[in-house]
């Protein structure tokens, strides 16, 4: 039994009403500050994904494993407050961008299971499951391509250090992944 349509907590109508109430309460300038902060945090996360050494100042003892890396989906900047990316553990050894690009192409367009594509599809679900078990953080992933889809939906209680720890946790858990 789905009670979603009959409750205030979920559904597009309810979301629109909650947005309207918040806008009435905060005004244009308050809403602008919230949106600008969310966009800033998404850009900060993207900066850390592009250069994980940025995390050193935020997460004590952080070291990016040799051979591991993040790849932004289609090498794009964040879409508003959405950041889509893969984590490639060192064990996967998709070091050469050509091999990854081929795997990404096969995943996105052909649905083919190349060696790299098949292994890459298992990384995000593994990390998400471990995040849930630990209760540390939670990031969704796109079920078709299995890249992470991180959305900054609220700046309340979210800081750069929270995002840095979140990214550091992905690296830590991702390095425990086995094909």
Coordinates of N, CA, C and O in Angstrom, one line a residue:
X1 N 0.8 -1.2 0.0 CA 0.0 0.0 0.0 C 0.9 1.2 0.0 O 1.7 1.4 0.9
X2 N 0.8 2.1 -1.0 CA 1.5 3.3 -1.1 C 0.7 4.5 -0.7 O -0.3 4.8 -1.3
X3 N 1.1 5.0 0.5 CA 0.4 6.2 1.0 C 1.0 7.5 0.6 O 0.6 8.6 1.1
X4 N 2.0 7.5 -0.3 CA 2.7 8.7 -0.7 C 1.8 9.8 -1.1 O 2.0 11.0 -0.8
X5 N 0.8 9.5 -2.0 CA 0.0 10.6 -2.5 C -0.9 11.2 -1.4 O -1.4 12.3 -1.6
X6 N -1.2 10.5 -0.3 CA -2.1 11.0 0.7 C -1.3 11.7 1.9 O -2.0 12.0 2.9
X7 N 0.0 11.8 1.8 CA 0.7 12.4 2.9 C 1.4 13.6 2.5 O 1.7 13.9 1.3
X8 N 1.7 14.5 3.5 CA 2.4 15.8 3.2 C 3.9 15.6 3.0 O 4.6 16.4 2.4
X9 N 4.4 14.4 3.4 CA 5.9 14.2 3.4 C 6.4 13.9 2.0 O 7.6 14.2 1.8
X10 N 5.6 13.4 1.1 CA 6.2 13.1 -0.2 C 5.3 13.4 -1.3 O 4.1 13.6 -1.2
X11 N 5.8 13.5 -2.5 CA 5.1 13.8 -3.7 C 5.4 15.2 -4.2 O 5.8 16.0 -3.5
X12 N 5.3 15.4 -5.5 CA 5.6 16.6 -6.1 C 4.8 17.8 -5.6 O 5.3 18.9 -5.4
X13 N 3.5 17.6 -5.4 CA 2.7 18.7 -4.9 C 3.1 19.1 -3.6 O 3.2 20.3 -3.3
X14 N 3.4 18.1 -2.7 CA 3.9 18.5 -1.4 C 5.2 19.2 -1.4 O 5.5 20.1 -0.7
X15 N 6.1 18.7 -2.3 CA 7.4 19.3 -2.4 C 7.3 20.8 -2.9 O 8.0 21.7 -2.4
X16 N 6.4 21.0 -3.8 CA 6.2 22.3 -4.3 C 5.6 23.2 -3.2 O 6.0 24.4 -3.1
X17 N 4.7 22.7 -2.4 CA 4.2 23.5 -1.3 C 5.3 23.8 -0.3 O 5.4 24.9 0.2
X18 N 6.1 22.8 0.0 CA 7.2 23.0 1.0 C 8.2 24.1 0.5 O 8.6 24.9 1.2
X19 N 8.5 24.0 -0.8 CA 9.3 25.0 -1.4 C 8.7 26.4 -1.3 O 9.4 27.4 -1.0
X20 N 7.5 26.5 -1.6 CA 6.8 27.8 -1.6 C 6.8 28.3 -0.1 O 7.1 29.5 0.1
X21 N 6.5 27.5 0.8 CA 6.6 27.9 2.2 C 8.0 28.4 2.6 O 8.1 29.4 3.3
X22 N 9.0 27.7 2.2 CA 10.3 28.1 2.5 C 10.7 29.4 1.9 O 11.3 30.3 2.5
X23 N 10.3 29.6 0.6 CA 10.5 30.8 -0.1 C 9.8 32.0 0.5 O 10.4 33.1 0.7
X24 N 8.6 31.7 1.0 CA 7.9 32.8 1.7 C 8.6 33.2 3.0 O 8.6 34.3 3.4
X25 N 9.1 32.2 3.7 CA 9.8 32.5 4.9 C 11.2 33.2 4.7 O 11.5 34.1 5.5
X26 N 11.9 32.7 3.7 CA 13.3 33.2 3.5 C 13.4 34.4 2.6 O 14.4 35.2 2.7
X27 N 12.4 34.5 1.7 CA 12.5 35.6 0.7 C 13.5 35.3 -0.4 O 14.2 34.3 -0.4
X28 N 13.5 36.1 -1.4 CA 14.4 35.9 -2.6 C 15.9 35.8 -2.1 O 16.6 35.0 -2.6
X29 N 16.3 36.8 -1.3 CA 17.7 36.8 -0.9 C 18.1 35.6 -0.1 O 19.2 35.0 -0.3
X30 N 17.2 35.1 0.8 CA 17.5 33.9 1.5 C 17.6 32.6 0.7 O 18.5 31.8 0.8
X31 N 16.7 32.5 -0.3 CA 16.8 31.4 -1.2 C 18.0 31.5 -2.1 O 18.6 30.5 -2.3
X32 N 18.4 32.7 -2.5 CA 19.6 32.9 -3.3 C 20.8 32.4 -2.6 O 21.7 31.7 -3.1
X33 N 20.9 32.7 -1.3 CA 22.0 32.3 -0.5 C 22.1 30.8 -0.4 O 23.2 30.2 -0.5
X34 N 21.0 30.1 -0.2 CA 21.0 28.7 -0.1 C 21.4 28.0 -1.4 O 22.2 27.1 -1.4
X35 N 20.9 28.5 -2.5 CA 21.2 27.9 -3.8 C 22.7 28.2 -4.1 O 23.4 27.3 -4.6
X36 N 23.2 29.4 -3.9 CA 24.6 29.7 -4.1 C 25.5 28.8 -3.3 O 26.5 28.4 -3.8
X37 N 25.1 28.6 -2.1 CA 26.0 27.7 -1.2 C 26.0 26.3 -1.7 O 27.0 25.6 -1.7
X38 N 24.8 25.8 -2.1 CA 24.7 24.4 -2.7 C 25.6 24.3 -3.9 O 26.4 23.3 -4.1
X39 N 25.5 25.3 -4.8 CA 26.4 25.3 -6.0 C 27.9 25.3 -5.7 O 28.7 24.6 -6.2
X40 N 28.2 26.2 -4.7 CA 29.6 26.3 -4.2 C 30.1 24.9 -3.7 O 31.2 24.5 -4.1
X41 N 29.3 24.2 -2.9 CA 29.7 23.0 -2.4 C 29.9 21.9 -3.5 O 30.8 21.1 -3.4
X42 N 29.0 21.9 -4.5 CA 29.1 21.0 -5.6 C 30.4 21.3 -6.4 O 31.1 20.4 -6.7
X43 N 30.8 22.5 -6.5 CA 32.0 22.9 -7.2 C 33.2 22.5 -6.3 O 34.3 22.1 -6.9
X44 N 33.1 22.7 -5.0 CA 34.2 22.3 -4.1 C 34.4 20.8 -4.2 O 35.6 20.3 -4.3
X45 N 33.3 20.0 -4.2 CA 33.5 18.5 -4.4 C 34.1 18.2 -5.7 O 35.0 17.3 -5.8
X46 N 33.7 18.9 -6.8 CA 34.3 18.6 -8.1 C 35.8 18.9 -8.1 O 36.6 18.2 -8.6
X47 N 36.2 20.0 -7.4 CA 37.6 20.4 -7.3 C 38.4 19.3 -6.6 O 39.5 18.9 -7.0
X48 N 37.8 18.7 -5.6 CA 38.5 17.6 -4.8 C 38.6 16.3 -5.6 O 39.6 15.6 -5.5
X49 N 37.6 16.1 -6.4 CA 37.6 14.9 -7.3 C 38.6 15.0 -8.4 O 39.3 14.1 -8.7
X50 N 38.8 16.2 -8.9 CA 39.8 16.5 -10.0 C 41.2 16.4 -9.4 O 42.1 15.9 -10.1
X51 N 41.4 16.9 -8.2 CA 42.7 16.8 -7.6 C 42.5 16.4 -6.1 O 42.4 17.2 -5.2
X52 N 42.5 15.1 -5.9 CA 42.3 14.6 -4.5 C 43.3 15.0 -3.5 O 43.0 15.0 -2.3
X53 N 44.4 15.5 -3.9 CA 45.4 16.1 -3.0 C 44.9 17.3 -2.3 O 45.4 17.7 -1.2
X54 N 43.8 17.9 -2.8 CA 43.1 19.0 -2.1 C 42.6 18.5 -0.7 O 42.3 19.3 0.1
X55 N 42.4 17.2 -0.6 CA 41.8 16.7 0.6 C 42.8 16.6 1.8 O 42.4 16.5 2.9
X56 N 44.1 16.7 1.4 CA 45.1 16.7 2.5 C 44.9 17.7 3.6 O 45.1 17.4 4.8
X57 N 44.5 18.9 3.2 CA 44.3 19.9 4.2 C 43.0 19.7 5.0 O 42.8 20.3 6.1
X58 N 42.1 18.9 4.5 CA 40.8 18.7 5.1 C 40.7 17.4 5.9 O 40.0 17.4 6.9
X59 N 41.4 16.4 5.5 CA 41.3 15.1 6.1 C 42.7 14.7 6.6 O 43.5 14.4 5.7
X60 N 43.0 14.7 7.9 CA 44.3 14.4 8.3 C 44.7 13.0 7.9 O 44.0 12.0 8.0
X61 N 46.0 12.9 7.3 CA 46.5 11.6 6.9 C 46.0 11.1 5.6 O 46.4 10.0 5.2
X62 N 45.2 11.9 4.9 CA 44.7 11.4 3.6 C 45.8 11.2 2.6 O 46.6 12.1 2.4
X63 N 45.8 10.1 1.9 CA 46.7 9.8 0.8 C 45.9 9.1 -0.3 O 45.3 8.1 0.0
X64 N 46.0 9.6 -1.5 CA 45.3 8.9 -2.6 C 46.2 7.7 -3.0 O 47.4 7.9 -3.3
X65 N 45.6 6.5 -3.0 CA 46.4 5.4 -3.4 C 47.0 5.5 -4.8 O 46.3 6.0 -5.7
X66 N 48.2 5.0 -5.0 CA 48.8 5.1 -6.4 C 47.9 4.2 -7.3 O 47.6 3.1 -7.0
X67 N 47.6 4.7 -8.4 CA 46.8 4.0 -9.4 C 45.3 4.2 -9.3 O 44.6 3.9 -10.2
X68 N 44.8 4.7 -8.2 CA 43.4 5.0 -8.0 C 43.1 6.4 -8.5 O 44.0 7.3 -8.5
X69 N 41.9 6.6 -8.9 CA 41.5 8.0 -9.4 C 40.0 8.2 -9.5 O 39.3 7.2 -9.5
X70 N 39.6 9.4 -9.6 CA 38.2 9.7 -9.8 C 38.1 10.2 -11.3 O 39.1 10.8 -11.8
X71 N 37.0 9.9 -11.9 CA 36.8 10.4 -13.2 C 35.4 11.0 -13.2 O 34.4 10.3 -12.9
X72 N 35.3 12.3 -13.6 CA 34.0 12.9 -13.7 C 33.2 12.4 -14.9 O 33.9 12.2 -16.0
X73 N 32.0 12.2 -14.8 CA 31.2 11.6 -15.9 C 31.3 12.6 -17.0 O 31.0 13.8 -16.9
X74 N 31.7 12.1 -18.1 CA 31.9 12.9 -19.4 C 32.8 14.1 -19.1 O 32.7 15.1 -19.8
X75 N 33.6 14.1 -18.1 CA 34.6 15.1 -17.8 C 33.9 16.5 -17.6 O 34.5 17.5 -17.9
X76 N 32.7 16.5 -17.1 CA 31.9 17.7 -17.0 C 32.1 18.4 -15.6 O 32.3 17.7 -14.6
X77 N 31.8 19.7 -15.6 CA 31.7 20.4 -14.4 C 30.3 20.0 -13.8 O 29.5 19.4 -14.5
X78 N 30.1 20.2 -12.5 CA 28.8 19.8 -12.0 C 27.6 20.4 -12.7 O 27.7 21.5 -13.2
X79 N 26.5 19.7 -12.8 CA 25.3 20.2 -13.3 C 24.5 20.8 -12.2 O 23.9 20.0 -11.4
X80 N 24.6 22.1 -12.1 CA 24.0 22.8 -11.0 C 24.5 22.2 -9.6 O 25.6 22.6 -9.2
X81 N 23.8 21.4 -8.9 CA 24.3 20.8 -7.7 C 24.5 19.3 -7.8 O 24.7 18.7 -6.8
X82 N 24.5 18.8 -9.0 CA 24.7 17.4 -9.2 C 26.2 17.2 -9.6 O 26.7 17.8 -10.5
X83 N 26.8 16.2 -9.0 CA 28.2 15.8 -9.4 C 28.2 14.3 -9.7 O 27.9 13.5 -8.8
X84 N 28.5 14.0 -10.9 CA 28.5 12.6 -11.3 C 29.9 12.1 -11.6 O 30.7 12.8 -12.3
X85 N 30.3 11.0 -11.0 CA 31.7 10.5 -11.1 C 31.8 9.0 -10.9 O 30.9 8.4 -10.3
X86 N 32.9 8.5 -11.3 CA 33.3 7.1 -11.0 C 34.5 7.2 -10.0 O 35.3 8.1 -10.1
X87 N 34.6 6.2 -9.2 CA 35.9 6.0 -8.4 C 36.5 4.8 -9.0 O 35.9 3.7 -9.1
X88 N 37.7 4.9 -9.4 CA 38.5 3.7 -10.0 C 39.5 3.3 -9.0 O 40.5 4.0 -8.8
X89 N 39.3 2.2 -8.3 CA 40.2 1.7 -7.3 C 41.5 1.3 -8.0 O 41.6 0.9 -9.1
X90 N 42.6 1.4 -7.2 CA 43.9 1.0 -7.7 C 43.9 -0.4 -8.2 O 44.6 -0.7 -9.2
X91 N 43.2 -1.3 -7.6 CA 43.2 -2.7 -8.0 C 42.6 -2.9 -9.4 O 42.9 -3.8 -10.1
X92 N 41.7 -2.0 -9.8 CA 41.0 -2.1 -11.1 C 42.1 -1.9 -12.2 O 42.0 -2.4 -13.3
X93 N 43.0 -1.0 -12.0 CA 44.1 -0.7 -12.9 C 43.7 -0.3 -14.2 O 44.2 -0.7 -15.3
X94 N 42.7 0.6 -14.3 CA 42.3 1.3 -15.5 C 43.1 2.6 -15.6 O 42.5 3.7 -15.6
X95 N 44.4 2.5 -15.5 CA 45.3 3.6 -15.5 C 45.2 4.5 -16.7 O 45.2 5.7 -16.7
X96 N 45.3 3.8 -17.8 CA 45.4 4.5 -19.1 C 44.0 5.1 -19.5 O 43.0 4.3 -19.5
X97 N 44.0 6.3 -19.7 CA 42.7 7.0 -20.0 C 42.0 6.4 -21.2 O 40.8 6.3 -21.3
X98 N 42.8 5.8 -22.2 CA 42.2 5.2 -23.4 C 41.4 4.0 -23.0 O 40.3 3.8 -23.5
X99 N 42.0 3.2 -22.1 CA 41.3 2.0 -21.6 C 40.0 2.4 -20.9 O 38.9 1.8 -21.0
X100 N 40.1 3.4 -20.0 CA 38.9 3.8 -19.3 C 37.9 4.4 -20.2 O 36.7 4.1 -20.2
X101 N 38.3 5.3 -21.2 CA 37.4 5.9 -22.1 C 36.7 4.8 -22.9 O 35.5 4.9 -23.2
X102 N 37.4 3.7 -23.3 CA 36.8 2.6 -24.0 C 35.7 1.9 -23.1 O 34.6 1.6 -23.6
X103 N 36.1 1.7 -21.9 CA 35.1 1.1 -21.0 C 33.9 2.0 -20.7 O 32.8 1.5 -20.7
X104 N 34.2 3.3 -20.6 CA 33.1 4.2 -20.4 C 32.2 4.2 -21.6 O 31.0 4.2 -21.5
X105 N 32.8 4.3 -22.8 CA 32.0 4.3 -24.1 C 31.1 3.0 -24.1 O 30.0 3.1 -24.4
X106 N 31.7 1.9 -23.8 CA 31.0 0.6 -23.9 C 29.8 0.6 -22.9 O 28.7 0.1 -23.2
X107 N 30.1 1.1 -21.7 CA 29.1 1.1 -20.7 C 27.9 2.0 -21.1 O 26.8 1.7 -20.9
X108 N 28.2 3.2 -21.6 CA 27.2 4.2 -21.9 C 26.5 3.9 -23.2 O 25.2 4.1 -23.2
X109 N 27.2 3.5 -24.2 CA 26.5 3.5 -25.5 C 26.2 2.0 -26.0 O 25.2 1.8 -26.6
X110 N 27.0 1.1 -25.6 CA 26.8 -0.2 -26.2 C 26.3 -1.2 -25.1 O 25.7 -2.2 -25.5
X111 N 26.5 -0.9 -23.9 CA 26.1 -1.8 -22.8 C 26.9 -3.1 -22.8 O 26.6 -4.1 -22.2
X112 N 28.0 -3.0 -23.6 CA 28.9 -4.2 -23.7 C 29.6 -4.4 -22.4 O 29.8 -3.5 -21.6
X113 N 30.1 -5.6 -22.1 CA 30.8 -6.0 -20.9 C 32.2 -6.2 -21.2 O 32.7 -7.4 -21.2
X114 N 33.0 -5.2 -21.5 CA 34.4 -5.3 -21.6 C 34.9 -5.6 -20.2 O 34.2 -5.4 -19.2
X115 N 36.2 -6.1 -20.1 CA 36.7 -6.5 -18.8 C 36.7 -5.3 -17.9 O 36.2 -5.4 -16.8
X116 N 37.1 -4.1 -18.4 CA 37.1 -2.9 -17.5 C 35.7 -2.5 -17.2 O 35.4 -2.1 -16.0
X117 N 34.8 -2.5 -18.2 CA 33.4 -2.0 -17.9 C 32.7 -2.9 -16.9 O 32.0 -2.5 -16.0
X118 N 32.9 -4.2 -17.1 CA 32.2 -5.2 -16.2 C 32.7 -5.0 -14.7 O 31.9 -4.9 -13.8
X119 N 34.0 -4.8 -14.5 CA 34.5 -4.6 -13.2 C 34.1 -3.3 -12.7 O 33.7 -3.1 -11.5
X120 N 34.1 -2.2 -13.5 CA 33.8 -0.9 -13.1 C 32.3 -0.8 -12.6 O 32.0 -0.1 -11.6
X121 N 31.5 -1.6 -13.2 CA 30.0 -1.6 -12.8 C 29.8 -2.0 -11.4 O 28.8 -1.7 -10.8
X122 N 30.8 -2.7 -10.8 CA 30.6 -3.3 -9.4 C 31.1 -2.4 -8.3 O 30.8 -2.6 -7.2
X123 N 31.9 -1.4 -8.7 CA 32.6 -0.5 -7.7 C 31.6 0.3 -6.9 O 31.5 0.3 -5.6
X124 N 30.7 1.1 -7.6 CA 29.8 2.0 -6.9 C 28.8 1.2 -6.0 O 28.6 1.6 -4.8
X125 N 28.2 0.1 -6.4 CA 27.3 -0.6 -5.6 C 28.0 -1.2 -4.3 O 27.5 -1.2 -3.2
X126 N 29.3 -1.6 -4.5 CA 30.1 -2.1 -3.3 C 30.3 -1.0 -2.3 O 30.0 -1.1 -1.1
X127 N 30.7 0.2 -2.8 CA 30.9 1.3 -1.9 C 29.7 1.8 -1.2 O 29.6 2.0 0.0
X128 N 28.6 1.9 -2.0 CA 27.3 2.3 -1.4 C 26.8 1.3 -0.3 O 26.4 1.8 0.8
X129 N 27.0 0.0 -0.5 CA 26.5 -1.0 0.4 C 27.4 -0.8 1.7 O 26.8 -0.9 2.8
X130 N 28.7 -0.6 1.6 CA 29.5 -0.4 2.8 C 29.2 0.9 3.5 O 29.2 0.9 4.7
X131 N 28.9 1.9 2.8 CA 28.5 3.2 3.4 C 27.2 3.0 4.2 O 27.1 3.5 5.4
X132 N 26.3 2.2 3.7 CA 25.1 1.9 4.4 C 25.4 1.1 5.7 O 24.8 1.4 6.8
X133 N 26.2 0.1 5.6 CA 26.6 -0.7 6.7 C 27.2 0.1 7.8 O 26.9 -0.1 9.0
X134 N 28.1 1.0 7.4 CA 28.9 1.8 8.4 C 28.1 3.0 8.9 O 28.3 3.5 10.0
X135 N 27.1 3.4 8.1 CA 26.3 4.6 8.5 C 27.1 5.9 8.4 O 26.8 6.9 9.0
X136 N 28.2 5.8 7.6 CA 29.1 7.0 7.5 C 28.5 8.1 6.6 O 28.4 9.2 7.0
X137 N 28.1 7.7 5.4 CA 27.5 8.6 4.5 C 26.8 7.8 3.4 O 26.9 6.6 3.4
X138 N 26.1 8.5 2.6 CA 25.3 7.7 1.5 C 25.3 8.6 0.3 O 24.9 9.7 0.3
X139 N 25.6 7.9 -0.8 CA 25.6 8.6 -2.1 C 24.9 7.6 -3.1 O 25.3 6.4 -3.1
X140 N 24.0 8.1 -3.8 CA 23.4 7.3 -4.8 C 24.2 7.0 -6.0 O 25.3 7.7 -6.2
X141 N 23.8 6.1 -6.9 CA 24.6 5.9 -8.1 C 23.6 5.6 -9.2 O 22.5 5.1 -8.9
X142 N 24.0 5.9 -10.4 CA 23.1 5.6 -11.6 C 23.1 4.2 -11.9 O 24.2 3.6 -12.1
X143 N 22.0 3.5 -11.9 CA 21.9 2.1 -12.0 C 22.3 1.6 -13.4 O 22.6 0.4 -13.6
X144 N 22.3 2.4 -14.4 CA 22.6 2.0 -15.8 C 24.2 2.0 -15.9 O 24.7 1.0 -16.4
X145 N 24.8 3.1 -15.6 CA 26.3 3.2 -15.8 C 27.1 3.0 -14.6 O 28.3 2.9 -14.6
X146 N 26.4 3.0 -13.4 CA 27.0 2.8 -12.1 C 28.0 3.8 -11.8 O 29.1 3.5 -11.3
X147 N 27.8 5.0 -12.1 CA 28.6 6.1 -11.6 C 27.9 6.7 -10.4 O 26.7 6.6 -10.3
X148 N 28.6 7.3 -9.5 CA 28.0 8.0 -8.4 C 27.3 9.3 -8.9 O 27.8 10.0 -9.7
X149 N 26.2 9.5 -8.3 CA 25.5 10.8 -8.5 C 25.2 11.5 -7.2 O 24.4 11.1 -6.4
X150 N 26.1 12.4 -6.9 CA 26.1 13.1 -5.6 C 25.4 14.4 -5.9 O 25.7 15.2 -6.8
X151 N 24.4 14.7 -5.0 CA 23.6 15.9 -5.1 C 23.7 16.7 -3.8 O 23.4 16.2 -2.8
X152 N 24.1 17.9 -3.9 CA 24.0 18.8 -2.7 C 22.6 19.4 -2.7 O 22.3 20.3 -3.5
X153 N 21.8 18.9 -1.8 CA 20.4 19.3 -1.7 C 20.2 20.3 -0.6 O 19.1 21.0 -0.6
X154 N 21.1 20.4 0.3 CA 20.9 21.4 1.4 C 22.3 21.8 2.0 O 23.1 20.9 2.3
X155 N 22.5 23.0 2.1 CA 23.8 23.4 2.7 C 23.8 23.4 4.2 O 24.8 23.5 4.9
X156 N 22.6 23.2 4.8 CA 22.5 23.2 6.3 C 23.2 22.0 6.9 O 23.0 20.9 6.6
X157 N 24.2 22.3 7.7 CA 25.0 21.3 8.3 C 26.0 20.6 7.4 O 26.6 19.6 7.8
X158 N 26.2 21.2 6.2 CA 27.2 20.6 5.3 C 28.3 21.6 5.1 O 28.1 22.7 4.7
X159 N 29.5 21.1 5.3 CA 30.7 22.0 5.2 C 31.7 21.3 4.2 O 31.5 20.2 3.8
X160 N 32.7 22.1 3.9 CA 33.8 21.5 3.0 C 34.4 20.3 3.7 O 34.7 19.3 3.0
X161 N 34.6 20.4 5.0 CA 35.2 19.2 5.7 C 34.3 18.0 5.6 O 34.8 16.9 5.5
X162 N 33.0 18.2 5.7 CA 32.1 17.0 5.5 C 32.3 16.4 4.1 O 32.3 15.1 4.0
X163 N 32.3 17.2 3.1 CA 32.5 16.7 1.8 C 33.8 16.0 1.6 O 33.9 15.0 0.9
X164 N 34.9 16.6 2.2 CA 36.2 16.0 2.1 C 36.2 14.6 2.7 O 36.8 13.7 2.2
X165 N 35.6 14.5 3.9 CA 35.5 13.2 4.6 C 34.7 12.2 3.8 O 35.1 11.0 3.7
X166 N 33.6 12.7 3.2 CA 32.8 11.8 2.3 C 33.6 11.2 1.2 O 33.6 10.0 0.9
X167 N 34.4 12.1 0.5 CA 35.2 11.7 -0.6 C 36.4 10.7 -0.1 O 36.7 9.7 -0.7
X168 N 36.9 11.1 1.0 CA 38.0 10.2 1.6 C 37.4 8.8 1.9 O 38.1 7.8 1.8
X169 N 36.2 8.8 2.4 CA 35.5 7.5 2.7 C 35.3 6.7 1.5 O 35.5 5.4 1.5
X170 N 35.0 7.3 0.4 CA 34.9 6.6 -0.9 C 36.2 5.9 -1.3 O 36.2 4.8 -1.7
X171 N 37.3 6.7 -1.1 CA 38.6 6.1 -1.4 C 38.9 4.9 -0.5 O 39.3 3.9 -0.9
X172 N 38.7 5.1 0.8 CA 39.0 4.1 1.8 C 38.2 2.8 1.5 O 38.8 1.7 1.5
X173 N 36.9 3.0 1.3 CA 36.1 1.8 1.1 C 36.4 1.2 -0.3 O 36.5 0.0 -0.5
X174 N 36.6 2.1 -1.3 CA 36.9 1.6 -2.7 C 38.1 0.8 -2.8 O 38.2 -0.1 -3.6
X175 N 39.1 1.1 -1.9 CA 40.3 0.3 -1.9 C 40.2 -1.1 -1.3 O 41.0 -1.9 -1.5
X176 N 39.1 -1.3 -0.7 CA 38.8 -2.7 -0.2 C 38.0 -3.5 -1.2 O 37.8 -4.7 -0.9
X177 N 37.6 -2.9 -2.3 CA 36.8 -3.6 -3.3 C 37.7 -4.7 -4.0 O 38.9 -4.5 -4.2
X178 N 37.1 -5.8 -4.3 CA 37.7 -6.9 -5.0 C 36.9 -7.2 -6.2 O 35.7 -7.4 -6.1
X179 N 37.5 -7.4 -7.4 CA 36.7 -7.8 -8.6 C 36.1 -9.2 -8.5 O 36.5 -10.0 -7.7

